[in-house]
């Protein structure tokens, strides 16, 4: 059997994070690596720190390690 839409949607939900910053408010991000690297848009990661909420309710303080405003 092939993959069902519900399975794909659940997989995407589990790698999506909500990113909060003091300047921008919030935006979404993707958990890119198991060590916690999260990708988001440069206009979301405007400062040096952020708060991240994961799908399961866990919340973490995050540090912005790189930004590419040209490819936002």
Tab-separated table of N, CA, C and O in Angstrom:
chain	number	residue	atom	x	y	z
A	1	UNK	N	0.836	-1.189	0.000
A	1	UNK	CA	0.000	0.000	0.000
A	1	UNK	C	0.877	1.249	0.000
A	1	UNK	O	1.915	1.287	0.610
A	2	UNK	N	0.387	2.284	-0.648
A	2	UNK	CA	1.109	3.547	-0.699
A	2	UNK	C	0.898	4.370	0.563
A	2	UNK	O	0.116	4.024	1.443
A	3	UNK	N	1.596	5.461	0.630
A	3	UNK	CA	1.468	6.376	1.755
A	3	UNK	C	0.158	7.147	1.645
A	3	UNK	O	-0.209	7.615	0.583
A	4	UNK	N	-0.533	7.254	2.720
A	4	UNK	CA	-1.788	7.992	2.760
A	4	UNK	C	-1.539	9.440	3.131
A	4	UNK	O	-0.588	9.758	3.837
A	5	UNK	N	-2.407	10.316	2.686
A	5	UNK	CA	-2.288	11.736	2.981
A	5	UNK	C	-2.191	11.990	4.482
A	5	UNK	O	-1.416	12.827	4.926
A	6	UNK	N	-2.958	11.281	5.268
A	6	UNK	CA	-2.922	11.456	6.721
A	6	UNK	C	-1.556	11.148	7.307
A	6	UNK	O	-1.111	11.819	8.236
A	7	UNK	N	-0.867	10.140	6.757
A	7	UNK	CA	0.478	9.805	7.223
A	7	UNK	C	1.464	10.920	6.900
A	7	UNK	O	2.318	11.275	7.710
A	8	UNK	N	1.339	11.458	5.698
A	8	UNK	CA	2.216	12.562	5.280
A	8	UNK	C	1.951	13.782	6.150
A	8	UNK	O	2.884	14.431	6.637
A	9	UNK	N	0.693	14.105	6.376
A	9	UNK	CA	0.340	15.263	7.200
A	9	UNK	C	0.883	15.103	8.623
A	9	UNK	O	1.406	16.055	9.206
A	10	UNK	N	0.791	13.919	9.189
A	10	UNK	CA	1.305	13.686	10.545
A	10	UNK	C	2.819	13.822	10.585
A	10	UNK	O	3.385	14.402	11.514
A	11	UNK	N	3.512	13.323	9.581
A	11	UNK	CA	4.970	13.454	9.519
A	11	UNK	C	5.376	14.924	9.452
A	11	UNK	O	6.319	15.347	10.122
A	12	UNK	N	4.670	15.706	8.652
A	12	UNK	CA	4.974	17.137	8.542
A	12	UNK	C	4.662	17.876	9.835
A	12	UNK	O	5.405	18.768	10.244
A	13	UNK	N	3.600	17.511	10.487
A	13	UNK	CA	3.242	18.154	11.762
A	13	UNK	C	4.340	17.958	12.796
A	13	UNK	O	4.671	18.865	13.546
A	14	UNK	N	4.937	16.793	12.806
A	14	UNK	CA	5.957	16.478	13.804
A	14	UNK	C	7.294	17.166	13.558
A	14	UNK	O	8.137	17.186	14.443
A	15	UNK	N	7.516	17.711	12.377
A	15	UNK	CA	8.772	18.432	12.111
A	15	UNK	C	8.548	19.936	11.993
A	15	UNK	O	9.478	20.685	11.719
A	16	UNK	N	7.319	20.381	12.223
A	16	UNK	CA	7.029	21.807	12.168
A	16	UNK	C	7.118	22.397	13.568
A	16	UNK	O	6.646	21.814	14.535
A	17	UNK	N	7.747	23.572	13.651
A	17	UNK	CA	7.900	24.260	14.924
A	17	UNK	C	7.349	25.668	14.797
A	17	UNK	O	7.337	26.246	13.711
A	18	UNK	N	6.905	26.225	15.908
A	18	UNK	CA	6.496	27.618	15.935
A	18	UNK	C	7.638	28.393	16.573
A	18	UNK	O	8.131	28.027	17.645
A	19	UNK	N	8.073	29.455	15.901
A	19	UNK	CA	9.223	30.247	16.334
A	19	UNK	C	8.726	31.626	16.761
A	19	UNK	O	8.049	32.313	15.989
A	20	UNK	N	9.051	32.030	17.990
A	20	UNK	CA	8.666	33.333	18.522
A	20	UNK	C	9.906	34.187	18.723
A	20	UNK	O	10.891	33.724	19.307
A	21	UNK	N	9.856	35.424	18.257
A	21	UNK	CA	10.949	36.369	18.502
A	21	UNK	C	10.355	37.665	19.033
A	21	UNK	O	9.177	37.963	18.808
A	22	UNK	N	11.182	38.442	19.715
A	22	UNK	CA	10.707	39.686	20.311
A	22	UNK	C	10.282	40.698	19.252
A	22	UNK	O	9.278	41.386	19.407
A	23	UNK	N	11.018	40.795	18.155
A	23	UNK	CA	10.723	41.813	17.142
A	23	UNK	C	9.605	41.400	16.195
A	23	UNK	O	8.740	42.185	15.858
A	24	UNK	N	9.619	40.170	15.725
A	24	UNK	CA	8.691	39.758	14.667
A	24	UNK	C	7.377	39.226	15.197
A	24	UNK	O	6.348	39.365	14.570
A	25	UNK	N	7.385	38.615	16.322
A	25	UNK	CA	6.197	37.926	16.813
A	25	UNK	C	6.402	36.437	16.675
A	25	UNK	O	7.122	35.843	17.456
A	26	UNK	N	5.834	35.841	15.606
A	26	UNK	CA	6.033	34.410	15.431
A	26	UNK	C	5.986	34.028	13.964
A	26	UNK	O	5.504	34.777	13.125
A	27	UNK	N	6.487	32.858	13.697
A	27	UNK	CA	6.477	32.279	12.366
A	27	UNK	C	6.697	30.789	12.504
A	27	UNK	O	6.874	30.271	13.607
A	28	UNK	N	6.690	30.094	11.403
A	28	UNK	CA	6.905	28.652	11.455
A	28	UNK	C	8.336	28.311	11.068
A	28	UNK	O	9.051	29.111	10.477
A	29	UNK	N	8.732	27.114	11.427
A	29	UNK	CA	10.043	26.598	11.075
A	29	UNK	C	9.962	25.089	10.925
A	29	UNK	O	8.964	24.474	11.289
A	30	UNK	N	11.015	24.515	10.385
A	30	UNK	CA	11.099	23.062	10.222
A	30	UNK	C	12.296	22.529	10.985
A	30	UNK	O	13.388	23.075	10.876
A	31	UNK	N	12.075	21.466	11.742
A	31	UNK	CA	13.189	20.793	12.407
A	31	UNK	C	13.970	20.090	11.301
A	31	UNK	O	13.481	19.150	10.680
A	32	UNK	N	15.162	20.591	11.033
A	32	UNK	CA	15.950	20.138	9.892
A	32	UNK	C	16.903	19.009	10.259
A	32	UNK	O	17.204	18.154	9.439
A	33	UNK	N	17.413	19.041	11.487
A	33	UNK	CA	18.346	18.005	11.945
A	33	UNK	C	17.939	17.545	13.341
A	33	UNK	O	17.418	18.331	14.125
A	34	UNK	N	18.216	16.281	13.665
A	34	UNK	CA	17.825	15.746	14.976
A	34	UNK	C	18.473	16.466	16.156
A	34	UNK	O	17.954	16.416	17.260
A	35	UNK	N	19.606	17.152	15.931
A	35	UNK	CA	20.268	17.851	17.036
A	35	UNK	C	19.567	19.165	17.388
A	35	UNK	O	19.981	19.870	18.292
A	36	UNK	N	18.490	19.505	16.655
A	36	UNK	CA	17.709	20.679	16.999
A	36	UNK	C	17.830	21.836	16.035
A	36	UNK	O	17.234	22.889	16.276
A	37	UNK	N	18.549	21.690	14.948
A	37	UNK	CA	18.642	22.768	13.966
A	37	UNK	C	17.274	22.980	13.323
A	37	UNK	O	16.653	22.045	12.818
A	38	UNK	N	16.799	24.208	13.384
A	38	UNK	CA	15.495	24.558	12.832
A	38	UNK	C	15.688	25.612	11.757
A	38	UNK	O	16.393	26.597	11.966
A	39	UNK	N	15.054	25.404	10.607
A	39	UNK	CA	15.089	26.389	9.527
A	39	UNK	C	13.826	27.221	9.566
A	39	UNK	O	12.727	26.687	9.706
A	40	UNK	N	13.997	28.529	9.429
A	40	UNK	CA	12.871	29.446	9.338
A	40	UNK	C	13.276	30.582	8.421
A	40	UNK	O	14.423	30.642	7.960
A	41	UNK	N	12.373	31.488	8.140
A	41	UNK	CA	12.684	32.621	7.288
A	41	UNK	C	13.521	33.650	8.029
A	41	UNK	O	13.392	33.808	9.245
A	42	UNK	N	14.330	34.390	7.276
A	42	UNK	CA	15.175	35.424	7.877
A	42	UNK	C	14.320	36.504	8.542
A	42	UNK	O	14.712	37.053	9.573
A	43	UNK	N	13.150	36.809	7.979
A	43	UNK	CA	12.313	37.838	8.598
A	43	UNK	C	11.693	37.368	9.912
A	43	UNK	O	11.220	38.181	10.694
A	44	UNK	N	11.720	36.076	10.179
A	44	UNK	CA	11.262	35.555	11.473
A	44	UNK	C	12.413	35.602	12.481
A	44	UNK	O	12.240	36.011	13.623
A	45	UNK	N	13.595	35.197	12.056
A	45	UNK	CA	14.773	35.142	12.933
A	45	UNK	C	15.491	36.483	12.909
A	45	UNK	O	16.619	36.605	12.436
A	46	UNK	N	14.836	37.515	13.405
A	46	UNK	CA	15.393	38.863	13.315
A	46	UNK	C	16.399	39.185	14.412
A	46	UNK	O	17.239	40.044	14.241
A	47	UNK	N	16.320	38.527	15.528
A	47	UNK	CA	17.235	38.801	16.628
A	47	UNK	C	18.260	37.699	16.772
A	47	UNK	O	18.491	36.910	15.859
A	48	UNK	N	18.877	37.631	17.933
A	48	UNK	CA	19.868	36.585	18.175
A	48	UNK	C	19.294	35.411	18.963
A	48	UNK	O	19.907	34.359	19.042
A	49	UNK	N	18.108	35.602	19.545
A	49	UNK	CA	17.466	34.554	20.333
A	49	UNK	C	16.008	34.411	19.924
A	49	UNK	O	15.408	35.337	19.383
A	50	UNK	N	15.446	33.248	20.216
A	50	UNK	CA	14.035	32.987	19.926
A	50	UNK	C	13.525	31.921	20.879
A	50	UNK	O	14.306	31.247	21.555
A	51	UNK	N	12.220	31.776	20.932
A	51	UNK	CA	11.585	30.674	21.642
A	51	UNK	C	10.974	29.768	20.584
A	51	UNK	O	10.447	30.246	19.578
A	52	UNK	N	11.046	28.466	20.809
A	52	UNK	CA	10.537	27.497	19.846
A	52	UNK	C	9.563	26.563	20.552
A	52	UNK	O	9.875	26.011	21.607
A	53	UNK	N	8.383	26.414	19.966
A	53	UNK	CA	7.401	25.435	20.447
A	53	UNK	C	7.359	24.287	19.458
A	53	UNK	O	7.194	24.519	18.253
A	54	UNK	N	7.478	23.068	19.972
A	54	UNK	CA	7.380	21.885	19.128
A	54	UNK	C	5.960	21.340	19.142
A	54	UNK	O	5.144	21.701	19.981
A	55	UNK	N	5.674	20.439	18.238
A	55	UNK	CA	4.340	19.864	18.058
A	55	UNK	C	3.800	19.210	19.325
A	55	UNK	O	2.600	19.171	19.553
A	56	UNK	N	4.702	18.704	20.159
A	56	UNK	CA	4.267	17.970	21.352
A	56	UNK	C	4.164	18.846	22.599
A	56	UNK	O	4.000	18.354	23.699
A	57	UNK	N	4.285	20.169	22.414
A	57	UNK	CA	4.145	21.089	23.532
A	57	UNK	C	5.444	21.502	24.195
A	57	UNK	O	5.440	22.404	25.029
A	58	UNK	N	6.534	20.841	23.862
A	58	UNK	CA	7.811	21.242	24.459
A	58	UNK	C	8.214	22.616	23.933
A	58	UNK	O	7.959	22.952	22.787
A	59	UNK	N	8.858	23.402	24.806
A	59	UNK	CA	9.297	24.745	24.445
A	59	UNK	C	10.774	24.891	24.792
A	59	UNK	O	11.223	24.449	25.849
A	60	UNK	N	11.517	25.523	23.875
A	60	UNK	CA	12.951	25.687	24.052
A	60	UNK	C	13.372	27.109	23.713
A	60	UNK	O	12.750	27.770	22.882
A	61	UNK	N	14.452	27.555	24.358
A	61	UNK	CA	15.105	28.787	23.958
A	61	UNK	C	16.052	28.437	22.824
A	61	UNK	O	16.773	27.438	22.896
A	62	UNK	N	16.040	29.247	21.776
A	62	UNK	CA	16.874	28.974	20.605
A	62	UNK	C	17.830	30.129	20.359
A	62	UNK	O	17.579	31.269	20.772
A	63	UNK	N	18.901	29.827	19.682
A	63	UNK	CA	19.901	30.825	19.300
A	63	UNK	C	19.966	30.855	17.779
A	63	UNK	O	20.051	29.814	17.139
A	64	UNK	N	19.916	32.039	17.200
A	64	UNK	CA	20.022	32.182	15.749
A	64	UNK	C	21.497	32.040	15.379
A	64	UNK	O	22.347	32.762	15.896
A	65	UNK	N	21.798	31.087	14.507
A	65	UNK	CA	23.203	30.834	14.139
A	65	UNK	C	23.555	31.353	12.752
A	65	UNK	O	24.724	31.530	12.447
A	66	UNK	N	22.570	31.611	11.910
A	66	UNK	CA	22.839	32.145	10.578
A	66	UNK	C	21.563	32.765	10.024
A	66	UNK	O	20.457	32.395	10.417
A	67	UNK	N	21.755	33.717	9.109
A	67	UNK	CA	20.616	34.390	8.500
A	67	UNK	C	21.010	34.777	7.080
A	67	UNK	O	22.102	35.265	6.852
A	68	UNK	N	20.119	34.568	6.144
A	68	UNK	CA	20.356	34.952	4.749
A	68	UNK	C	19.167	35.786	4.292
A	68	UNK	O	18.181	35.261	3.784
A	69	UNK	N	19.265	37.101	4.477
A	69	UNK	CA	18.143	37.982	4.141
A	69	UNK	C	17.906	38.048	2.630
A	69	UNK	O	16.800	38.329	2.189
A	70	UNK	N	18.917	37.752	1.855
A	70	UNK	CA	18.775	37.785	0.396
A	70	UNK	C	17.873	36.650	-0.093
A	70	UNK	O	17.185	36.770	-1.087
A	71	UNK	N	17.881	35.543	0.610
A	71	UNK	CA	17.082	34.368	0.204
A	71	UNK	C	15.896	34.138	1.132
A	71	UNK	O	15.380	33.026	1.196
A	72	UNK	N	15.504	35.147	1.846
A	72	UNK	CA	14.409	35.049	2.801
A	72	UNK	C	13.231	34.335	2.168
A	72	UNK	O	12.583	33.550	2.714
